[in-house]
């Protein structure tokens, strides 16, 4: 069963060190899952998973720095000094009577039994410390053919755990593989099983789909029966999502073009945080489906995605009440003030992509960003101390700074220290008067 070819590329020392420790204690040690699949594809590997017949309590004894991450499922995280490595005891999984998690986990000494419980053949290979591949389910052949095939009886496997349906779609996005016909048929037949999958697990797989080449899975995902059993409001969105496949394109070339553009724009905008792609995608969906802000935020919450995603989407939706081609000078300046520019750029891109009115809004955005007189309050050429020196106190200081910012944004004055202070001094008597009458600085 052990092939001499192909082999996994050389392992980092610390990872083979963990395997060596296990072997020296007379246990088995194999790399499994994504690191074998991606290593064989010549892709960079970030997470190494090791499977062993050693039981968790022994693993904890043999390594100085461990974390009992998933002890109940037999997983101990070993800290190598360079990275965390998950070491999991070989296991078989019994029935998933609630469709959410295995009823109980049974440890085994047999690697092949452990591989048999895994979802797809390309995920069910193992590699020993010298990189030899153990491949009892034909994963190598499927990898060469870029084919996603369930391990064993596909229908049983999806019935056991409905999440595997969405995992299949996620791997289509991530790997660009096609789903083997019988596996795909079983995904259709067992669609209802998704109902008993927790929203958090579903959200985790959806996140990974969105963060990879989601456009590859889109035609399949949006046309299949699965969205009807997603949590609210996804079923309601399905018709619009299906139509949205046209915006992406169904031919390989069209999808590749769309994907390139999507990635380039996101990269150019320099949108920083880890979930930016998810925010971008959800805003795009809200435009496709005509969903309300509340509804979109609800969908985000149900998947247990971070609040930041909801805030980004709300922020973009508040801009999108009007097409950017119709924004006034003032509206542009307000849009680009105290708001990450990437959000504004993304709104423009999505309008460019979905609106029947052809205009290069993204180019407009770039022009406007270049000529924006002030991006944030902290860029004002005066600060709170300067304003306080004119005799303003407490809340008045903030109010004065905002007033100055508004004047700069309206192009009434230049953002230049002397000009700002002079402008403010001229208005001070009015301001004091309005304060005496109980008003603010406005
Ligand atoms: P990635 O590189 O994106 O993390 P991965 O293959 O490592 O891909 P994970 O979700 O991290 O995917 O899972 C690790 C491995 O565990 C998989 O390769 C697969 O063998 C197995 N696995 C994970 N989830 C399931 C599941 N629901 N059913 C069966 N096997 C699973
Ligand atoms: Mg992984």
Tab-separated table of C-alpha atoms and ligand atoms in Angstrom:
chain	number	residue	atom	x	y	z
A	1	UNK	CA	0.000	0.000	0.000
A	2	UNK	CA	2.952	2.317	0.580
A	3	UNK	CA	3.943	3.873	-2.727
A	4	UNK	CA	7.492	4.959	-3.288
A	5	UNK	CA	6.218	7.716	-5.576
A	6	UNK	CA	4.977	10.403	-5.346
A	7	UNK	CA	6.292	11.690	-2.066
A	8	UNK	CA	5.598	14.660	0.084
A	9	UNK	CA	8.182	17.462	-0.111
A	10	UNK	CA	10.598	17.679	2.811
A	11	UNK	CA	8.979	18.517	6.127
A	12	UNK	CA	9.977	21.383	8.394
A	13	UNK	CA	12.309	20.080	11.144
A	14	UNK	CA	9.989	20.919	13.996
A	15	UNK	CA	7.112	18.983	12.403
A	16	UNK	CA	9.236	15.894	11.706
A	17	UNK	CA	10.532	16.341	15.269
A	18	UNK	CA	7.015	15.804	16.633
A	19	UNK	CA	6.642	12.695	14.471
A	20	UNK	CA	10.037	11.388	15.609
A	21	UNK	CA	9.095	11.760	19.271
A	22	UNK	CA	5.953	9.731	18.675
A	23	UNK	CA	7.905	7.052	16.791
A	24	UNK	CA	10.576	6.887	19.501
A	25	UNK	CA	7.863	6.091	22.013
A	26	UNK	CA	6.899	3.137	19.858
A	27	UNK	CA	3.798	4.801	18.401
A	28	UNK	CA	2.767	5.355	14.826
A	29	UNK	CA	2.890	8.866	13.344
A	30	UNK	CA	1.469	10.064	10.022
A	31	UNK	CA	0.678	13.368	8.444
A	32	UNK	CA	-2.969	13.470	7.384
A	33	UNK	CA	-5.590	15.652	5.747
A	34	UNK	CA	-5.004	18.991	4.077
A	35	UNK	CA	-1.223	19.082	4.555
A	36	UNK	CA	-0.786	15.867	2.565
A	37	UNK	CA	-3.211	16.993	-0.156
A	38	UNK	CA	-1.711	20.452	-0.510
A	39	UNK	CA	1.877	19.241	-0.151
A	40	UNK	CA	1.352	16.842	-3.040
A	41	UNK	CA	-0.159	19.639	-5.110
A	42	UNK	CA	2.974	21.668	-4.534
A	43	UNK	CA	1.010	24.244	-2.575
A	44	UNK	CA	2.263	25.959	0.551
A	45	UNK	CA	1.196	24.175	3.736
A	46	UNK	CA	0.323	26.184	6.828
A	47	UNK	CA	-1.304	23.614	9.117
A	48	UNK	CA	0.209	20.250	9.840
A	49	UNK	CA	-2.048	17.557	11.255
A	50	UNK	CA	-0.533	14.396	12.639
A	51	UNK	CA	-2.434	11.183	13.357
A	52	UNK	CA	-1.153	8.573	15.791
A	53	UNK	CA	-2.276	5.473	17.649
A	54	UNK	CA	-1.023	6.999	20.908
A	55	UNK	CA	-3.794	8.100	23.271
A	56	UNK	CA	-4.165	11.768	24.252
A	57	UNK	CA	-2.945	11.303	27.833
A	58	UNK	CA	0.330	9.811	26.595
A	59	UNK	CA	0.791	12.569	24.004
A	60	UNK	CA	0.412	15.144	26.764
A	61	UNK	CA	3.133	13.369	28.761
A	62	UNK	CA	5.606	13.191	25.882
A	63	UNK	CA	5.585	16.829	24.865
A	64	UNK	CA	6.457	19.684	27.190
A	65	UNK	CA	4.111	22.219	25.685
A	66	UNK	CA	0.627	21.010	24.818
A	67	UNK	CA	-2.873	22.354	24.788
A	68	UNK	CA	-5.825	20.028	25.279
A	69	UNK	CA	-7.814	21.559	22.420
A	70	UNK	CA	-10.199	18.778	21.530
A	71	UNK	CA	-9.416	16.140	24.091
A	72	UNK	CA	-12.843	14.547	23.827
A	73	UNK	CA	-12.179	13.958	20.142
A	74	UNK	CA	-8.605	12.868	20.771
A	75	UNK	CA	-6.828	16.045	19.668
A	76	UNK	CA	-3.858	17.510	21.509
A	77	UNK	CA	-2.155	20.616	20.152
A	78	UNK	CA	1.621	20.407	20.438
A	79	UNK	CA	3.564	23.667	20.397
A	80	UNK	CA	6.862	23.048	18.593
A	81	UNK	CA	8.339	26.444	19.349
A	82	UNK	CA	7.557	27.480	15.788
A	83	UNK	CA	3.949	26.518	15.333
A	84	UNK	CA	1.060	24.563	16.795
A	85	UNK	CA	0.698	21.036	15.398
A	86	UNK	CA	-2.482	19.087	15.979
A	87	UNK	CA	-1.872	15.523	17.047
A	88	UNK	CA	-4.997	13.387	16.899
A	89	UNK	CA	-5.461	9.803	17.976
A	90	UNK	CA	-6.690	7.454	15.208
A	91	UNK	CA	-10.413	7.146	15.566
A	92	UNK	CA	-13.476	5.744	13.975
A	93	UNK	CA	-16.664	7.665	14.244
A	94	UNK	CA	-19.919	6.003	15.160
A	95	UNK	CA	-23.353	7.164	14.003
A	96	UNK	CA	-24.232	10.864	13.839
A	97	UNK	CA	-27.750	10.387	15.174
A	98	UNK	CA	-28.361	14.131	15.541
A	99	UNK	CA	-26.530	14.898	12.277
A	100	UNK	CA	-24.364	17.369	14.169
A	101	UNK	CA	-21.570	15.420	15.752
A	102	UNK	CA	-20.629	11.789	16.143
A	103	UNK	CA	-22.430	10.173	19.074
A	104	UNK	CA	-19.155	8.944	20.408
A	105	UNK	CA	-15.587	8.711	19.269
A	106	UNK	CA	-13.867	5.340	19.338
A	107	UNK	CA	-10.102	5.225	19.259
A	108	UNK	CA	-8.418	2.644	17.065
A	109	UNK	CA	-4.879	1.459	16.368
A	110	UNK	CA	-5.525	1.232	12.654
A	111	UNK	CA	-4.541	4.113	10.375
A	112	UNK	CA	-6.774	2.900	7.542
A	113	UNK	CA	-9.841	3.007	9.788
A	114	UNK	CA	-8.965	6.588	10.624
A	115	UNK	CA	-8.604	7.470	6.949
A	116	UNK	CA	-11.926	5.774	6.184
A	117	UNK	CA	-13.868	8.209	8.405
A	118	UNK	CA	-12.586	11.190	6.405
A	119	UNK	CA	-14.762	12.985	3.881
A	120	UNK	CA	-13.088	12.955	0.443
A	121	UNK	CA	-10.438	10.688	-1.041
A	122	UNK	CA	-8.008	13.582	-1.544
A	123	UNK	CA	-8.365	14.301	2.189
A	124	UNK	CA	-7.988	10.642	3.154
A	125	UNK	CA	-4.311	10.067	2.422
A	126	UNK	CA	-1.477	9.871	4.919
A	127	UNK	CA	2.275	10.391	4.687
A	128	UNK	CA	4.934	8.869	6.917
A	129	UNK	CA	7.925	10.751	8.248
A	130	UNK	CA	9.915	10.224	5.051
A	131	UNK	CA	7.065	11.459	2.887
A	132	UNK	CA	5.816	8.073	1.581
A	133	UNK	CA	2.145	8.204	0.783
A	134	UNK	CA	-0.454	5.806	2.159
A	135	UNK	CA	-3.469	5.930	-0.092
A	136	UNK	CA	-6.086	3.236	0.504
A	137	UNK	CA	-8.976	5.100	-1.210
A	138	UNK	CA	-7.454	6.270	-4.474
A	139	UNK	CA	-6.788	9.848	-3.394
A	140	UNK	CA	-3.688	10.163	-5.568
A	141	UNK	CA	-5.582	9.306	-8.740
A	142	UNK	CA	-8.377	11.725	-7.812
A	143	UNK	CA	-5.837	14.409	-7.025
A	144	UNK	CA	-4.285	13.945	-10.469
A	145	UNK	CA	-7.716	14.206	-12.054
A	146	UNK	CA	-8.743	17.116	-9.851
A	147	UNK	CA	-11.731	15.177	-8.664
A	148	UNK	CA	-13.596	15.334	-5.355
A	149	UNK	CA	-14.986	11.907	-4.452
A	150	UNK	CA	-16.546	10.812	-1.183
A	151	UNK	CA	-14.747	8.074	0.721
A	152	UNK	CA	-16.931	4.950	0.680
A	153	UNK	CA	-20.672	5.136	0.085
A	154	UNK	CA	-21.307	8.791	-0.745
A	155	UNK	CA	-24.933	8.761	0.307
A	156	UNK	CA	-24.131	7.288	3.713
A	157	UNK	CA	-21.329	9.744	4.225
A	158	UNK	CA	-23.525	12.805	3.560
A	159	UNK	CA	-26.317	11.292	5.634
A	160	UNK	CA	-23.878	10.903	8.540
A	161	UNK	CA	-22.839	14.537	8.410
A	162	UNK	CA	-24.681	17.010	6.205
A	163	UNK	CA	-21.904	19.542	6.547
A	164	UNK	CA	-19.846	17.443	4.130
A	165	UNK	CA	-22.144	18.708	1.364
A	166	UNK	CA	-21.018	22.267	1.979
A	167	UNK	CA	-17.449	21.090	2.497
A	168	UNK	CA	-17.581	19.622	-1.003
A	169	UNK	CA	-18.651	23.007	-2.371
A	170	UNK	CA	-15.960	24.673	-0.295
A	171	UNK	CA	-13.304	22.380	-1.770
A	172	UNK	CA	-14.584	23.167	-5.264
A	173	UNK	CA	-13.870	26.826	-4.439
A	174	UNK	CA	-10.573	26.155	-2.745
A	175	UNK	CA	-9.087	23.595	-5.114
A	176	UNK	CA	-10.967	24.217	-8.342
A	177	UNK	CA	-11.754	20.477	-8.493
A	178	UNK	CA	-14.895	18.975	-10.009
A	179	UNK	CA	-17.232	16.788	-7.983
A	180	UNK	CA	-17.398	13.160	-9.097
A	181	UNK	CA	-20.912	12.436	-10.500
A	182	UNK	CA	-22.044	9.876	-7.903
A	183	UNK	CA	-20.823	12.092	-5.117
A	184	UNK	CA	-22.751	15.011	-6.600
A	185	UNK	CA	-25.912	12.918	-6.938
A	186	UNK	CA	-25.617	11.939	-3.279
A	187	UNK	CA	-25.215	15.610	-2.323
A	188	UNK	CA	-28.548	16.286	-3.992
A	189	UNK	CA	-30.241	13.264	-2.447
A	190	UNK	CA	-29.107	14.134	1.066
A	191	UNK	CA	-29.661	17.904	0.894
A	192	UNK	CA	-32.145	17.776	3.786
A	193	UNK	CA	-29.373	16.598	6.099
A	194	UNK	CA	-28.013	20.109	6.117
A	195	UNK	CA	-30.970	21.068	8.254
A	196	UNK	CA	-29.448	19.451	11.319
A	197	UNK	CA	-26.034	21.034	10.874
A	198	UNK	CA	-25.366	23.824	13.351
A	199	UNK	CA	-25.226	27.332	11.921
A	200	UNK	CA	-21.739	27.851	13.367
A	201	UNK	CA	-20.279	24.866	11.517
A	202	UNK	CA	-22.038	25.950	8.358
A	203	UNK	CA	-20.723	29.484	8.849
A	204	UNK	CA	-17.159	28.178	9.181
A	205	UNK	CA	-17.309	26.323	5.880
A	206	UNK	CA	-19.071	29.217	4.154
A	207	UNK	CA	-16.332	31.504	5.370
A	208	UNK	CA	-13.707	29.291	3.782
A	209	UNK	CA	-15.699	29.139	0.568
A	210	UNK	CA	-15.918	32.927	0.419
A	211	UNK	CA	-12.243	33.368	1.233
A	212	UNK	CA	-11.190	31.172	-1.662
A	213	UNK	CA	-12.395	31.124	-5.291
A	214	UNK	CA	-16.095	31.105	-4.380
A	215	UNK	CA	-17.069	31.976	-7.956
A	216	UNK	CA	-16.086	28.465	-9.014
A	217	UNK	CA	-18.735	26.908	-6.760
A	218	UNK	CA	-21.346	29.605	-7.273
A	219	UNK	CA	-23.275	28.139	-10.244
A	220	UNK	CA	-23.514	24.768	-8.514
A	221	UNK	CA	-24.207	26.155	-5.046
A	222	UNK	CA	-26.868	28.643	-6.105
A	223	UNK	CA	-28.736	26.238	-8.379
A	224	UNK	CA	-28.709	23.192	-6.095
A	225	UNK	CA	-31.296	22.312	-3.434
A	226	UNK	CA	-29.071	23.158	-0.464
A	227	UNK	CA	-29.907	26.834	-0.032
A	228	UNK	CA	-33.509	25.915	0.669
A	229	UNK	CA	-32.345	24.270	3.903
A	230	UNK	CA	-29.941	27.013	4.941
A	231	UNK	CA	-31.021	29.155	7.901
A	232	UNK	CA	-33.221	32.173	7.269
A	233	UNK	CA	-32.921	34.359	5.132
A	234	UNK	CA	-30.881	32.274	2.679
A	235	UNK	CA	-33.785	30.263	1.190
A	236	UNK	CA	-35.528	33.529	0.350
A	237	UNK	CA	-32.416	34.782	-1.420
A	238	UNK	CA	-31.978	31.754	-3.608
A	239	UNK	CA	-33.763	32.980	-6.773
A	240	UNK	CA	-31.677	36.170	-6.816
A	241	UNK	CA	-28.511	34.243	-6.062
A	242	UNK	CA	-29.225	31.881	-8.912
A	243	UNK	CA	-29.645	34.824	-11.254
A	244	UNK	CA	-26.461	36.280	-9.840
A	245	UNK	CA	-24.592	33.350	-11.360
A	246	UNK	CA	-25.023	35.181	-14.651
A	247	UNK	CA	-23.082	38.146	-13.272
A	248	UNK	CA	-20.255	35.778	-12.434
A	249	UNK	CA	-20.466	33.800	-15.651
A	250	UNK	CA	-20.827	30.073	-16.035
A	251	UNK	CA	-18.017	29.338	-18.485
A	252	UNK	CA	-14.583	28.683	-17.085
A	253	UNK	CA	-13.114	31.679	-18.906
A	254	UNK	CA	-15.822	34.038	-17.661
A	255	UNK	CA	-15.411	32.816	-14.087
A	256	UNK	CA	-11.654	33.227	-14.277
A	257	UNK	CA	-12.091	36.773	-15.584
A	258	UNK	CA	-14.559	37.622	-12.866
A	259	UNK	CA	-12.340	36.089	-10.196
A	260	UNK	CA	-9.273	37.968	-11.351
A	261	UNK	CA	-11.128	41.241	-11.272
A	262	UNK	CA	-12.657	40.541	-7.871
A	263	UNK	CA	-9.254	39.711	-6.375
A	264	UNK	CA	-7.440	42.583	-8.047
A	265	UNK	CA	-9.935	45.174	-6.876
A	266	UNK	CA	-9.898	43.847	-3.308
A	267	UNK	CA	-6.115	43.860	-3.292
A	268	UNK	CA	-5.854	47.344	-4.821
A	269	UNK	CA	-8.227	48.733	-2.246
A	270	UNK	CA	-5.902	47.467	0.456
A	271	UNK	CA	-8.753	46.349	2.631
A	272	UNK	CA	-6.918	45.138	5.677
A	273	UNK	CA	-8.786	42.981	8.119
A	274	UNK	CA	-8.929	39.213	8.040
A	275	UNK	CA	-12.643	39.059	7.234
A	276	UNK	CA	-12.614	41.750	4.529
A	277	UNK	CA	-13.472	39.310	1.745
A	278	UNK	CA	-16.472	38.121	3.712
A	279	UNK	CA	-17.681	41.705	4.253
A	280	UNK	CA	-17.166	42.407	0.548
A	281	UNK	CA	-19.056	39.285	-0.466
A	282	UNK	CA	-21.985	39.938	1.869
A	283	UNK	CA	-22.389	43.475	0.578
A	284	UNK	CA	-22.331	42.157	-2.975
A	285	UNK	CA	-25.030	39.632	-2.009
A	286	UNK	CA	-27.163	42.303	-0.390
A	287	UNK	CA	-27.141	44.212	-3.693
A	288	UNK	CA	-27.909	41.064	-5.664
A	289	UNK	CA	-30.802	40.050	-3.459
A	290	UNK	CA	-32.131	43.492	-2.586
A	291	UNK	CA	-31.943	42.427	1.065
A	292	UNK	CA	-32.399	44.991	3.809
A	293	UNK	CA	-29.572	45.893	6.148
A	294	UNK	CA	-31.295	44.142	9.052
A	295	UNK	CA	-31.741	40.986	7.059
A	296	UNK	CA	-28.128	40.920	5.922
A	297	UNK	CA	-26.828	41.569	9.408
A	298	UNK	CA	-29.093	38.793	10.673
A	299	UNK	CA	-27.599	36.357	8.141
A	300	UNK	CA	-24.114	37.333	9.319
A	301	UNK	CA	-25.073	36.875	12.967
A	302	UNK	CA	-26.571	33.457	12.373
A	303	UNK	CA	-23.332	32.201	10.885
A	304	UNK	CA	-21.577	33.495	14.014
A	305	UNK	CA	-19.356	35.685	11.841
A	306	UNK	CA	-17.675	38.582	13.648
A	307	UNK	CA	-19.547	41.798	14.338
A	308	UNK	CA	-16.993	43.641	12.213
A	309	UNK	CA	-18.516	42.030	9.117
A	310	UNK	CA	-21.954	43.328	10.102
A	311	UNK	CA	-20.558	46.808	10.742
A	312	UNK	CA	-18.769	46.897	7.373
A	313	UNK	CA	-21.904	45.821	5.540
A	314	UNK	CA	-24.059	48.359	7.386
A	315	UNK	CA	-21.537	51.049	6.581
A	316	UNK	CA	-21.545	50.167	2.859
A	317	UNK	CA	-25.300	49.831	2.714
A	318	UNK	CA	-25.701	53.297	4.215
A	319	UNK	CA	-23.626	54.636	1.302
A	320	UNK	CA	-25.425	52.575	-1.292
A	321	UNK	CA	-28.848	54.169	-0.874
A	322	UNK	CA	-27.888	56.233	-3.891
A	323	UNK	CA	-25.816	55.231	-6.923
A	324	UNK	CA	-22.331	56.828	-6.653
A	325	UNK	CA	-22.797	58.351	-10.133
A	326	UNK	CA	-25.455	60.576	-8.542
A	327	UNK	CA	-23.447	61.601	-5.483
A	328	UNK	CA	-22.878	65.353	-5.071
A	329	UNK	CA	-19.420	66.767	-4.337
A	330	UNK	CA	-20.513	67.050	-0.769
A	331	UNK	CA	-21.727	63.445	-0.626
A	332	UNK	CA	-18.379	62.199	-1.974
A	333	UNK	CA	-16.454	64.172	0.607
A	334	UNK	CA	-18.655	62.957	3.405
A	335	UNK	CA	-18.357	59.378	2.155
A	336	UNK	CA	-14.582	59.600	2.221
A	337	UNK	CA	-14.377	61.229	5.636
A	338	UNK	CA	-13.793	59.074	8.734
A	339	UNK	CA	-14.572	55.895	6.816
A	340	UNK	CA	-12.124	53.290	5.471
A	341	UNK	CA	-11.714	54.249	1.816
A	342	UNK	CA	-11.850	50.578	0.833
A	343	UNK	CA	-15.535	50.466	1.804
A	344	UNK	CA	-16.343	53.350	-0.526
A	345	UNK	CA	-14.281	51.834	-3.329
A	346	UNK	CA	-16.021	48.524	-2.892
A	347	UNK	CA	-19.463	50.127	-3.108
A	348	UNK	CA	-18.345	51.664	-6.417
A	349	UNK	CA	-17.047	48.348	-7.712
A	350	UNK	CA	-20.257	46.531	-6.847
A	351	UNK	CA	-22.348	49.208	-8.580
A	352	UNK	CA	-20.041	48.927	-11.605
A	353	UNK	CA	-20.575	45.163	-11.622
A	354	UNK	CA	-24.316	45.026	-11.049
A	355	UNK	CA	-25.836	48.286	-12.222
A	356	UNK	CA	-27.373	48.580	-15.690
A	357	UNK	CA	-25.933	52.101	-15.869
A	358	UNK	CA	-22.429	51.632	-17.253
A	359	UNK	CA	-20.044	54.073	-15.658
A	360	UNK	CA	-16.627	53.615	-14.190
A	361	UNK	CA	-17.479	54.423	-10.602
A	362	UNK	CA	-14.274	52.857	-9.378
A	363	UNK	CA	-12.305	55.402	-11.432
A	364	UNK	CA	-14.484	58.175	-9.976
A	365	UNK	CA	-13.671	56.863	-6.524
A	366	UNK	CA	-9.941	56.965	-7.227
A	367	UNK	CA	-10.158	60.559	-8.474
A	368	UNK	CA	-12.207	61.625	-5.504
A	369	UNK	CA	-9.904	59.906	-3.067
A	370	UNK	CA	-6.927	61.693	-4.589
A	371	UNK	CA	-8.535	65.116	-4.259
A	372	UNK	CA	-10.259	64.527	-0.918
A	373	UNK	CA	-9.232	67.512	1.232
A	374	UNK	CA	-9.464	65.670	4.549
A	375	UNK	CA	-9.728	61.970	5.314
A	376	UNK	CA	-10.056	62.099	9.051
A	377	UNK	CA	-10.313	64.580	11.898
A	378	UNK	CA	-6.784	63.797	13.042
A	379	UNK	CA	-5.501	65.152	9.691
A	380	UNK	CA	-6.695	68.665	10.529
A	381	UNK	CA	-3.764	71.065	10.697
A	382	UNK	CA	-4.842	72.055	14.211
A	383	UNK	CA	-5.547	69.862	17.217
A	384	UNK	CA	-7.446	70.035	20.492
A	385	UNK	CA	-4.665	71.910	22.262
A	386	UNK	CA	-4.678	74.656	19.611
A	387	UNK	CA	-8.396	75.035	19.939
A	388	UNK	CA	-8.263	75.016	23.747
A	389	UNK	CA	-5.691	77.817	23.574
A	390	UNK	CA	-8.453	79.966	22.060
A	391	UNK	CA	-10.429	79.540	25.269
A	392	UNK	CA	-12.679	76.607	24.368
A	393	UNK	CA	-13.292	73.867	26.897
A	394	UNK	CA	-14.616	70.303	27.087
A	395	UNK	CA	-17.208	69.461	24.499
A	396	UNK	CA	-16.604	72.789	22.741
A	397	UNK	CA	-13.178	71.566	21.656
A	398	UNK	CA	-14.553	68.584	19.782
A	399	UNK	CA	-17.374	70.658	18.328
A	400	UNK	CA	-14.929	73.260	17.057
A	401	UNK	CA	-12.717	70.644	15.421
A	402	UNK	CA	-15.716	69.119	13.675
A	403	UNK	CA	-16.851	72.534	12.509
A	404	UNK	CA	-13.415	73.153	11.038
A	405	UNK	CA	-13.459	69.749	9.345
A	406	UNK	CA	-16.853	70.472	7.814
A	407	UNK	CA	-15.636	73.794	6.467
A	408	UNK	CA	-12.573	72.109	4.958
A	409	UNK	CA	-14.780	69.386	3.437
A	410	UNK	CA	-17.034	72.058	1.915
A	411	UNK	CA	-13.842	73.683	0.486
A	412	UNK	CA	-14.647	76.892	2.359
A	413	UNK	CA	-11.193	76.954	3.852
A	414	UNK	CA	-7.824	75.317	3.304
A	415	UNK	CA	-6.548	72.803	5.781
A	416	UNK	CA	-3.759	75.096	6.840
A	417	UNK	CA	-2.989	75.952	10.440
A	418	UNK	CA	-3.102	79.736	10.312
A	419	UNK	CA	-6.218	79.799	8.119
A	420	UNK	CA	-8.038	77.407	10.403
A	421	UNK	CA	-7.215	79.342	13.568
A	422	UNK	CA	-8.171	82.636	11.993
A	423	UNK	CA	-11.454	81.232	10.713
A	424	UNK	CA	-12.238	79.843	14.129
A	425	UNK	CA	-11.326	83.039	15.988
A	426	UNK	CA	-13.683	84.985	13.749
A	427	UNK	CA	-16.486	82.687	14.739
A	428	UNK	CA	-15.743	82.509	18.427
A	429	UNK	CA	-17.984	85.327	19.458
A	430	UNK	CA	-20.914	83.712	17.608
A	431	UNK	CA	-20.088	80.435	19.246
A	432	UNK	CA	-19.980	81.885	22.712
A	433	UNK	CA	-23.245	83.633	22.063
A	434	UNK	CA	-24.920	80.420	20.965
A	435	UNK	CA	-23.508	78.646	24.035
A	436	UNK	CA	-24.983	81.278	26.306
A	437	UNK	CA	-28.312	80.556	24.694
A	438	UNK	CA	-27.784	76.886	25.520
A	439	UNK	CA	-26.977	75.807	21.997
A	440	UNK	CA	-23.957	73.824	20.840
A	441	UNK	CA	-21.351	75.033	18.454
A	442	UNK	CA	-23.656	74.705	15.512
B	1	LIG	P1	-7.713	23.233	4.856
B	1	LIG	O1	-6.349	23.204	4.283
B	1	LIG	O2	-8.595	24.170	4.148
B	1	LIG	O3	-7.752	23.378	6.350
B	1	LIG	P2	-8.299	20.514	5.405
B	1	LIG	O4	-8.365	19.329	4.506
B	1	LIG	O5	-7.198	20.559	6.407
B	1	LIG	O6	-8.300	21.785	4.508
B	1	LIG	P3	-10.076	20.708	7.643
B	1	LIG	O7	-11.477	21.199	7.685
B	1	LIG	O8	-9.033	21.453	8.389
B	1	LIG	O9	-9.693	20.590	6.097
B	1	LIG	O10	-10.109	19.194	8.133
B	1	LIG	C1	-8.939	18.408	8.276
B	1	LIG	C2	-9.205	16.990	7.809
B	1	LIG	O11	-10.149	16.359	8.654
B	1	LIG	C3	-9.799	16.888	6.398
B	1	LIG	O12	-8.776	16.828	5.412
B	1	LIG	C4	-10.577	15.598	6.471
B	1	LIG	O13	-9.730	14.502	6.308
B	1	LIG	C5	-11.076	15.575	7.913
B	1	LIG	N1	-12.415	16.165	8.110
B	1	LIG	C6	-12.698	17.404	8.540
B	1	LIG	N2	-14.022	17.608	8.657
B	1	LIG	C7	-14.610	16.457	8.304
B	1	LIG	C8	-15.964	16.011	8.210
B	1	LIG	N3	-16.972	16.821	8.512
B	1	LIG	N4	-16.184	14.744	7.815
B	1	LIG	C9	-15.158	13.918	7.517
B	1	LIG	N5	-13.881	14.271	7.562
B	1	LIG	C10	-13.574	15.517	7.960
B	2	LIG	MG1	-7.044	22.153	7.963
